[in-house]
Short mmCIF file of C-alpha atoms and ligand atoms in Angstrom, two decimals:
data_model
loop_
_atom_site.label_atom_id
_atom_site.label_comp_id
_atom_site.label_asym_id
_atom_site.label_seq_id
_atom_site.Cartn_x
_atom_site.Cartn_y
_atom_site.Cartn_z
CA UNK G 681 9.88 95.51 21.06
CA UNK G 682 7.48 98.39 20.93
CA UNK G 683 3.75 97.93 21.45
CA UNK G 684 1.34 100.80 21.09
CA UNK G 685 0.11 102.48 24.26
CA UNK G 686 -3.44 102.06 23.05
CA UNK G 687 -3.13 98.30 22.77
CA UNK G 688 -1.23 97.99 26.04
CA UNK G 689 -4.08 99.83 27.74
CA UNK G 690 -6.85 97.48 26.55
CA UNK G 691 -8.72 95.76 29.38
CA UNK G 692 -11.55 93.24 29.36
CA UNK G 693 -12.59 92.62 32.94
CA UNK G 694 -14.80 89.62 32.11
CA UNK G 695 -11.90 87.57 30.76
CA UNK G 696 -9.02 89.18 32.69
CA UNK G 697 -10.47 87.87 35.96
CA UNK G 698 -10.27 84.27 34.70
CA UNK G 699 -6.50 84.07 35.11
CA UNK G 700 -6.92 84.88 38.82
CA UNK G 701 -9.47 82.04 39.03
CA UNK G 702 -7.04 79.60 37.42
CA UNK G 703 -4.47 80.40 40.13
CA UNK G 704 -7.05 79.71 42.84
CA UNK G 705 -8.08 76.48 41.10
CA UNK G 706 -4.45 75.31 41.02
CA UNK G 707 -4.50 75.54 44.82
CA UNK G 708 -7.24 72.89 44.81
CA UNK G 709 -10.30 75.15 45.27
CA UNK G 710 -13.33 74.25 43.14
CA UNK G 711 -14.58 77.30 41.26
CA UNK G 712 -18.20 78.28 40.55
CA UNK G 713 -17.91 80.15 37.26
CA UNK G 714 -20.52 82.91 37.26
CA UNK G 715 -18.50 85.22 35.04
CA UNK G 716 -18.99 84.38 31.35
CA UNK G 717 -22.20 85.11 29.47
CA UNK G 718 -22.02 82.01 27.34
CA UNK G 719 -25.16 79.83 27.36
CA UNK G 720 -23.35 77.10 25.40
CA UNK G 721 -20.91 76.57 28.28
CA UNK G 722 -23.89 75.91 30.55
CA UNK G 723 -25.46 73.10 28.54
CA UNK G 724 -27.54 75.00 25.97
CA UNK G 725 -26.78 74.12 22.34
CA UNK G 726 -27.96 75.25 18.89
CA UNK G 727 -30.80 72.97 17.74
CA UNK G 728 -30.25 69.88 15.61
CA UNK G 729 -31.46 71.45 12.32
CA UNK G 730 -28.96 74.32 12.74
CA UNK G 731 -26.05 71.99 13.50
CA UNK G 732 -27.05 69.88 10.51
CA UNK G 733 -27.11 72.96 8.26
CA UNK G 734 -23.49 73.62 9.22
CA UNK G 735 -22.46 70.04 8.45
CA UNK G 736 -24.38 70.03 5.16
CA UNK G 737 -22.74 73.28 4.07
CA UNK G 738 -19.28 71.79 4.65
CA UNK G 739 -20.20 68.54 2.90
CA UNK G 740 -21.76 70.37 -0.03
CA UNK G 741 -18.59 72.32 -0.75
CA UNK G 742 -19.60 75.67 0.77
CA UNK G 743 -16.03 76.16 1.94
CA UNK G 744 -14.89 79.12 -0.16
CA UNK G 745 -14.68 82.89 0.40
CA UNK G 746 -18.22 84.25 0.67
CA UNK G 747 -19.05 87.82 -0.43
CA UNK G 748 -17.52 90.29 2.07
CA UNK G 749 -20.85 91.77 3.13
CA UNK G 750 -22.28 88.29 3.70
CA UNK G 751 -24.26 85.58 1.97
CA UNK G 752 -27.14 87.29 0.07
CA UNK G 753 -29.78 84.88 1.48
CA UNK G 754 -28.55 85.52 5.01
CA UNK G 755 -28.57 89.31 4.55
CA UNK G 756 -32.12 88.96 3.23
CA UNK G 757 -33.22 86.87 6.25
CA UNK G 758 -31.59 89.34 8.67
CA UNK G 759 -33.36 92.24 6.93
CA UNK G 760 -36.63 90.33 7.36
CA UNK G 761 -35.96 89.79 11.06
CA UNK G 762 -35.09 93.44 11.70
CA UNK G 763 -38.04 94.63 9.56
CA UNK G 764 -40.34 92.51 11.70
CA UNK G 765 -38.94 94.43 14.71
CA UNK G 766 -39.88 97.68 12.96
CA UNK G 767 -36.72 98.91 11.26
CA UNK G 768 -36.89 100.02 7.65
CA UNK G 769 -34.14 97.82 6.27
CA UNK G 770 -33.30 95.89 3.11
CA UNK G 771 -30.60 93.26 2.49
CA UNK G 772 -28.33 96.05 1.16
CA UNK G 773 -28.39 97.70 4.59
CA UNK G 774 -26.95 94.57 6.27
CA UNK G 775 -23.29 93.59 6.70
CA UNK G 776 -22.57 90.16 8.22
CA UNK G 777 -19.69 90.16 10.72
CA UNK G 778 -17.66 87.87 12.99
CA UNK G 779 -19.94 88.39 15.96
CA UNK G 780 -21.26 91.67 17.31
CA UNK G 781 -17.71 92.25 18.53
CA UNK G 782 -16.47 92.78 14.99
CA UNK G 783 -19.60 94.75 14.09
CA UNK G 784 -18.84 97.11 16.97
CA UNK G 785 -15.20 97.43 15.95
CA UNK G 786 -16.23 98.29 12.37
CA UNK G 787 -18.83 100.87 13.40
CA UNK G 788 -16.56 102.60 15.93
CA UNK G 789 -13.63 102.54 13.48
CA UNK G 790 -15.87 104.13 10.85
CA UNK G 791 -17.00 107.07 12.96
CA UNK G 792 -14.53 107.85 15.78
CA UNK G 793 -11.46 110.04 15.34
CA UNK G 794 -8.94 111.44 17.82
CA UNK G 795 -10.72 113.45 20.53
CA UNK G 796 -14.27 112.37 19.65
CA UNK G 797 -16.66 111.44 22.43
CA UNK G 798 -19.06 108.52 22.50
CA UNK G 799 -21.87 108.31 25.05
CA UNK G 800 -22.21 104.90 26.72
CA UNK G 801 -24.80 103.61 29.16
CA UNK G 802 -23.39 103.47 32.69
CA UNK G 803 -22.67 100.63 33.43
CA UNK G 804 -21.63 99.41 29.95
CA UNK G 805 -20.34 96.27 28.23
CA UNK G 806 -16.54 96.86 28.35
CA UNK G 807 -15.57 96.47 24.64
CA UNK G 808 -17.56 99.62 23.88
CA UNK G 809 -15.07 101.70 25.84
CA UNK G 810 -12.08 99.68 24.56
CA UNK G 811 -12.89 100.20 20.89
CA UNK G 812 -13.61 103.90 21.40
CA UNK G 813 -10.25 104.35 23.17
CA UNK G 814 -8.40 102.33 20.52
CA UNK G 815 -9.57 104.84 17.92
CA UNK G 816 -8.42 107.77 20.08
CA UNK G 817 -11.89 108.65 21.34
CA UNK G 818 -13.23 109.16 24.85
CA UNK G 819 -16.08 107.12 26.33
CA UNK G 820 -18.52 109.23 28.38
CA UNK G 821 -21.02 107.41 30.61
CA UNK G 822 -24.61 108.49 31.11
CA UNK G 823 -26.77 107.49 34.05
CA UNK G 824 -29.34 104.71 33.95
CA UNK G 825 -31.91 103.90 36.59
CA UNK G 826 -31.51 100.15 37.10
CA UNK G 827 -34.68 99.82 39.20
CA UNK G 828 -36.88 101.53 36.65
CA UNK G 829 -35.08 100.50 33.45
CA UNK G 830 -34.90 104.11 32.39
CA UNK G 831 -32.36 106.67 31.23
CA UNK G 832 -31.94 110.10 32.75
CA UNK G 833 -32.57 112.12 29.59
CA UNK G 834 -31.38 115.38 31.17
CA UNK G 835 -28.13 113.73 32.17
CA UNK G 836 -27.65 112.49 28.61
CA UNK G 837 -28.37 115.86 27.04
CA UNK G 838 -26.03 117.60 29.50
CA UNK G 839 -23.20 115.29 28.38
CA UNK G 840 -23.52 116.05 24.67
CA UNK G 841 -20.69 118.33 23.51
CA UNK G 842 -19.49 119.46 20.07
CA UNK G 843 -17.14 116.45 20.19
CA UNK G 844 -19.90 113.86 20.67
CA UNK G 845 -20.37 111.62 17.63
CA UNK G 846 -22.61 108.80 18.87
CA UNK G 847 -24.85 107.46 21.62
CA UNK G 848 -24.72 103.73 22.31
CA UNK G 849 -27.62 101.78 23.77
CA UNK G 850 -27.61 98.15 24.85
CA UNK G 851 -31.10 96.79 25.45
CA UNK G 852 -31.55 94.27 27.03
CA UNK G 853 -28.45 95.39 28.82
CA UNK G 854 -25.25 93.69 29.82
CA UNK G 855 -24.42 93.93 32.79
CA UNK G 856 -27.65 95.25 34.34
CA UNK G 857 -30.52 93.38 32.62
CA UNK G 858 -32.26 96.71 31.98
CA UNK G 859 -34.68 96.66 29.03
CA UNK G 860 -35.84 100.00 27.68
CA UNK G 861 -39.48 100.58 26.93
CA UNK G 862 -40.74 102.16 23.73
CA UNK G 863 -41.03 105.63 25.26
CA UNK G 864 -37.41 105.70 26.46
CA UNK G 865 -36.24 104.46 23.07
CA UNK G 866 -38.30 107.13 21.29
CA UNK G 867 -36.73 109.80 23.53
CA UNK G 868 -33.24 108.53 22.75
CA UNK G 869 -34.06 108.60 19.05
CA UNK G 870 -35.29 112.18 19.39
CA UNK G 871 -32.08 113.25 21.14
CA UNK G 872 -29.84 111.53 18.58
CA UNK G 873 -31.88 112.96 15.72
CA UNK G 874 -31.86 116.53 17.07
CA UNK G 875 -28.14 116.52 17.82
CA UNK G 876 -27.26 114.68 14.61
CA UNK G 877 -25.61 111.78 16.43
CA UNK G 878 -25.40 108.14 15.46
CA UNK G 879 -27.60 105.99 17.69
CA UNK G 880 -25.86 102.61 17.94
CA UNK G 881 -28.22 100.01 19.41
CA UNK G 882 -26.96 96.62 20.50
CA UNK G 883 -29.90 94.21 20.51
CA UNK G 884 -27.95 90.96 20.87
CA UNK G 885 -30.31 89.87 23.70
CA UNK G 886 -33.46 90.96 21.84
CA UNK G 887 -35.61 87.88 22.49
CA UNK G 888 -34.27 87.17 25.97
CA UNK G 889 -36.84 89.25 27.85
CA UNK G 890 -39.11 88.29 30.73
CA UNK G 891 -42.38 89.39 32.30
CA UNK G 892 -44.52 89.33 29.18
CA UNK G 893 -44.86 91.81 26.38
CA UNK G 894 -43.11 91.86 23.04
CA UNK G 895 -39.53 93.07 22.95
CA UNK G 896 -39.55 96.74 21.94
CA UNK G 897 -36.65 97.29 19.57
CA UNK G 898 -35.43 100.69 18.56
CA UNK G 899 -36.44 99.87 14.96
CA UNK G 900 -40.10 100.58 15.73
CA UNK G 901 -39.37 104.19 16.70
CA UNK G 902 -36.31 104.90 14.52
CA UNK G 903 -38.14 106.96 11.85
CA UNK G 904 -35.48 108.60 9.69
CA UNK G 905 -32.96 108.98 12.54
CA UNK G 906 -29.37 107.72 12.03
CA UNK G 907 -29.92 104.43 13.85
CA UNK G 908 -27.51 101.50 13.49
CA UNK G 909 -28.44 98.10 14.92
CA UNK G 910 -25.82 95.62 16.10
CA UNK G 911 -27.07 92.11 16.54
CA UNK G 912 -25.98 88.51 16.19
CA UNK G 913 -26.45 84.86 16.86
CA UNK G 914 -24.33 84.23 19.98
CA UNK G 915 -26.96 84.57 22.68
CA UNK G 916 -30.54 84.10 21.44
CA UNK G 917 -29.45 81.52 18.85
CA UNK G 918 -26.92 79.83 21.16
CA UNK G 919 -23.93 80.10 18.82
CA UNK G 920 -21.27 81.91 20.88
CA UNK G 921 -18.41 79.88 19.42
CA UNK G 922 -19.55 80.31 15.84
CA UNK G 923 -18.92 84.06 15.73
CA UNK G 924 -21.89 85.32 13.71
CA UNK G 925 -23.16 88.88 13.94
CA UNK G 926 -24.22 91.81 11.81
CA UNK G 927 -24.65 95.54 11.37
CA UNK G 928 -28.04 96.78 10.07
CA UNK G 929 -28.42 100.40 8.97
CA UNK G 930 -31.71 102.24 9.15
CA UNK G 931 -32.64 102.22 5.44
CA UNK G 932 -34.81 105.32 5.93
CA UNK G 933 -31.89 107.50 7.06
CA UNK G 934 -30.03 109.31 4.29
CA UNK G 935 -27.60 110.57 6.90
CA UNK G 936 -26.23 107.02 7.05
CA UNK G 937 -25.22 107.04 3.37
CA UNK G 938 -21.59 107.85 4.24
CA UNK G 939 -21.13 104.98 6.67
CA UNK G 940 -23.25 102.68 4.51
CA UNK G 941 -20.78 103.26 1.70
CA UNK G 942 -17.59 103.17 3.77
CA UNK G 943 -18.05 100.53 6.46
CA UNK G 944 -18.20 97.71 3.88
CA UNK G 945 -14.60 98.60 2.97
CA UNK G 946 -13.65 97.24 6.39
CA UNK G 947 -15.62 94.10 5.59
CA UNK G 948 -13.65 93.77 2.34
CA UNK G 949 -10.20 94.16 3.93
CA UNK G 950 -10.91 91.29 6.30
CA UNK G 951 -12.27 89.38 3.25
CA UNK G 952 -15.33 87.65 4.71
CA UNK G 953 -16.82 85.64 7.57
CA UNK G 954 -17.04 81.87 7.83
CA UNK G 955 -19.31 80.61 5.05
CA UNK G 956 -20.56 77.30 6.55
CA UNK G 957 -21.53 79.15 9.72
CA UNK G 958 -23.46 81.69 7.67
CA UNK G 959 -25.55 78.79 6.34
CA UNK G 960 -26.16 77.67 9.91
CA UNK G 961 -27.16 81.22 10.94
CA UNK G 962 -29.57 81.30 8.01
CA UNK G 963 -31.15 78.05 9.17
CA UNK G 964 -31.48 79.46 12.70
CA UNK G 965 -33.60 82.30 11.31
CA UNK G 966 -35.61 80.24 8.83
CA UNK G 967 -36.15 77.06 10.87
CA UNK G 968 -38.44 76.49 13.87
CA UNK G 969 -38.01 79.14 16.58
CA UNK G 970 -39.44 77.19 19.52
CA UNK G 971 -36.00 76.50 21.04
CA UNK G 972 -35.70 80.20 21.86
CA UNK G 973 -38.82 80.17 24.04
CA UNK G 974 -37.56 77.05 25.86
CA UNK G 975 -34.20 78.64 26.50
CA UNK G 976 -35.76 81.88 27.74
CA UNK G 977 -38.08 80.08 30.16
CA UNK G 978 -35.06 78.22 31.61
CA UNK G 979 -33.26 81.53 32.04
CA UNK G 980 -36.32 83.09 33.66
CA UNK G 981 -36.51 80.22 36.17
CA UNK G 982 -32.94 80.93 37.20
CA UNK G 983 -33.59 84.67 37.45
CA UNK G 984 -36.67 84.08 39.60
CA UNK G 985 -34.54 82.02 41.95
CA UNK G 986 -31.46 84.20 42.17
CA UNK G 987 -32.79 87.74 42.55
CA UNK G 988 -34.93 87.18 45.67
CA UNK G 989 -32.08 85.05 47.09
CA UNK G 990 -29.55 87.85 46.53
CA UNK G 991 -31.85 90.34 48.23
CA UNK G 992 -32.05 88.08 51.30
CA UNK G 993 -28.29 88.33 51.83
CA UNK G 994 -27.34 91.05 54.30
CA UNK G 995 -25.40 93.85 52.62
CA UNK G 996 -26.50 92.94 49.06
CA UNK G 997 -29.31 94.46 47.02
CA UNK G 998 -30.21 93.75 43.42
CA UNK G 999 -32.70 95.22 40.95
CA UNK G 1000 -34.87 92.76 39.01
CA UNK G 1001 -33.34 92.22 35.54
CA UNK G 1002 -35.93 92.34 32.76
CA UNK G 1003 -33.82 90.66 30.10
CA UNK G 1004 -30.48 89.01 29.19
CA UNK G 1005 -28.95 86.71 31.85
CA UNK G 1006 -27.05 88.99 34.21
CA UNK G 1007 -27.63 90.29 37.71
CA UNK G 1008 -25.76 93.39 38.86
CA UNK G 1009 -25.99 93.45 42.67
CA UNK G 1010 -24.84 96.36 44.79
CA UNK G 1011 -22.63 95.79 47.83
CA UNK G 1012 -23.43 98.12 50.72
CA UNK G 1013 -20.44 100.22 51.81
CA UNK G 1014 -18.26 98.29 49.41
CA UNK G 1015 -15.33 100.71 49.54
CA UNK G 1016 -15.25 100.89 53.36
CA UNK G 1017 -15.85 97.19 54.03
CA UNK G 1018 -13.91 95.57 51.23
CA UNK G 1019 -11.65 98.26 49.79
CA UNK G 1020 -13.68 98.43 46.55
CA UNK G 1021 -15.50 96.06 44.22
CA UNK G 1022 -12.34 94.56 42.72
CA UNK G 1023 -11.10 93.50 46.16
CA UNK G 1024 -14.58 92.23 46.98
CA UNK G 1025 -14.62 90.00 43.89
CA UNK G 1026 -11.05 88.80 44.49
CA UNK G 1027 -11.70 87.83 48.14
CA UNK G 1028 -14.98 86.14 47.23
CA UNK G 1029 -12.99 84.13 44.70
CA UNK G 1030 -10.09 83.33 46.99
CA UNK G 1031 -12.11 82.53 50.09
CA UNK G 1032 -15.17 80.86 48.56
CA UNK G 1033 -14.26 79.93 44.98
CA UNK G 1034 -17.13 81.98 43.50
CA UNK G 1035 -16.06 83.81 40.35
CA UNK G 1036 -17.98 86.97 39.44
CA UNK G 1037 -16.86 90.19 37.72
CA UNK G 1038 -16.19 93.49 39.51
CA UNK G 1039 -18.65 96.24 38.64
CA UNK G 1040 -15.99 98.86 37.93
CA UNK G 1041 -14.92 96.70 34.96
CA UNK G 1042 -18.18 97.95 33.40
CA UNK G 1043 -17.24 101.58 33.99
CA UNK G 1044 -15.88 103.19 37.17
CA UNK G 1045 -18.53 105.82 37.48
CA UNK G 1046 -21.68 103.71 37.64
CA UNK G 1047 -20.25 100.21 38.01
CA UNK G 1048 -18.18 100.69 41.20
CA UNK G 1049 -19.59 99.10 44.34
CA UNK G 1050 -21.35 96.39 42.28
CA UNK G 1051 -20.48 93.00 40.86
CA UNK G 1052 -21.90 91.02 37.95
CA UNK G 1053 -23.31 87.52 38.18
CA UNK G 1054 -24.14 85.36 35.16
CA UNK G 1055 -27.12 83.29 36.26
CA UNK G 1056 -26.97 80.71 33.46
CA UNK G 1057 -25.71 77.76 35.57
CA UNK G 1058 -28.21 75.19 36.76
CA UNK G 1059 -30.14 76.09 39.93
CA UNK G 1060 -28.21 73.73 42.28
CA UNK G 1061 -24.97 75.48 41.24
CA UNK G 1062 -26.59 78.87 41.83
CA UNK G 1063 -27.89 77.69 45.22
CA UNK G 1064 -24.45 76.59 46.29
CA UNK G 1065 -22.84 79.82 45.02
CA UNK G 1066 -25.44 81.92 46.88
CA UNK G 1067 -24.81 80.03 50.14
CA UNK G 1068 -21.11 80.68 49.73
CA UNK G 1069 -21.80 84.36 49.05
CA UNK G 1070 -24.00 84.56 52.13
CA UNK G 1071 -21.27 82.93 54.29
CA UNK G 1072 -18.77 85.34 52.84
CA UNK G 1073 -20.94 88.36 53.60
CA UNK G 1074 -21.77 87.30 57.15
CA UNK G 1075 -18.20 86.31 57.98
CA UNK G 1076 -16.93 89.63 56.63
CA UNK G 1077 -19.49 91.69 58.52
CA UNK G 1078 -18.01 94.62 60.36
C1 PLP X 1195 -23.98 93.65 24.83
C2 PLP X 1195 -23.08 92.68 24.13
N1 PLP X 1195 -22.70 92.93 22.88
C3 PLP X 1195 -21.89 92.10 22.22
C4 PLP X 1195 -21.40 90.94 22.80
C5 PLP X 1195 -20.47 90.05 22.03
O1 PLP X 1195 -21.18 89.39 21.06
P1 PLP X 1195 -20.56 88.42 19.97
O2 PLP X 1195 -20.41 87.07 20.59
O3 PLP X 1195 -21.59 88.41 18.89
O4 PLP X 1195 -19.27 89.00 19.52
C6 PLP X 1195 -21.78 90.63 24.11
C7 PLP X 1195 -21.25 89.41 24.77
O5 PLP X 1195 -21.34 89.22 25.95
C8 PLP X 1195 -22.64 91.53 24.78
O6 PLP X 1195 -23.03 91.29 26.04
#
């Protein structure tokens, strides 16, 4: 039977690579999974009060269809969180979604038509390109400096065409760990404002930053620009499996009135999100926040181990990530030595049982020649994976 070309063409490198790992595992090789950015699969869990809020909601009969845009108290608490980060936002500017994934789908579906272009950070989190393509648009990558956590503003401006409808930012970034400073964010806001483009900012890793200093969200510099925040509870609040996210519109931007009015129609056609989990998300914002700091210091410990270790391995170099929980090392002469990053990742998997994701899965242009490591596993697992990587690199040396 027919399937659409657009659906047949959808790829998601992070999960697609898992089926290759299963084949290797069936041959008796033990796999080190460094491919999925899910803290809950590495022993972190939502705190007791949040789990209890979920159970209480079920037991108290909160099992019906919630309002499509989300539970009013939760929208209020989200508005408070984003206001504290600087955005001018009220509960009416918030739509609760099934994870940031659905938020992204709704935003892209609301603004992209056949032939439109969307600017994405190179390298980017793959669903950004998938959703743009599904709506008939074209993803266009702009350059980022991974060492300096900065964007090449000239490059971005040179890539804006009459077909461009939006610029996407992910900070802290997946896959690179780049975190933009206030000045870069202000520049991006200026560009979006001047060219009348949506600025879509994914801040799902907002409180997972290292090396001191408050997280600088785009909210603090958004002014009246058409800024849309995507955020959720999967990473910082350790709820990947609970599928809670949201869209928050800049309440000070009248240019967002059209999408503010129309995007909720998409929320209505899919009826609602899970009500008991919305109660749990509410508790995660209202209850004690100390678990976040504990989680982040565990992640920092792993980062401080893995980055120097990667840089000791001949043929590998890696910039210091400033947030999230990903490293994006570069492989020297990857094309000549290994036939490209996909082959590199496949032979590392087959020969050593270490599962990572090929960089080109995050965009050919800036991702090729790299691979992504999730450094959430415990340090002994990371140590063993790094020794295997080192063996692999030295035994493959030309
Ligand atoms: C930048 C970014 N946005 C969104 C998501 C997906 O978030 P959610 O679990 O809320 O759908 C991820 C997951 O890895 C991500 O890295």
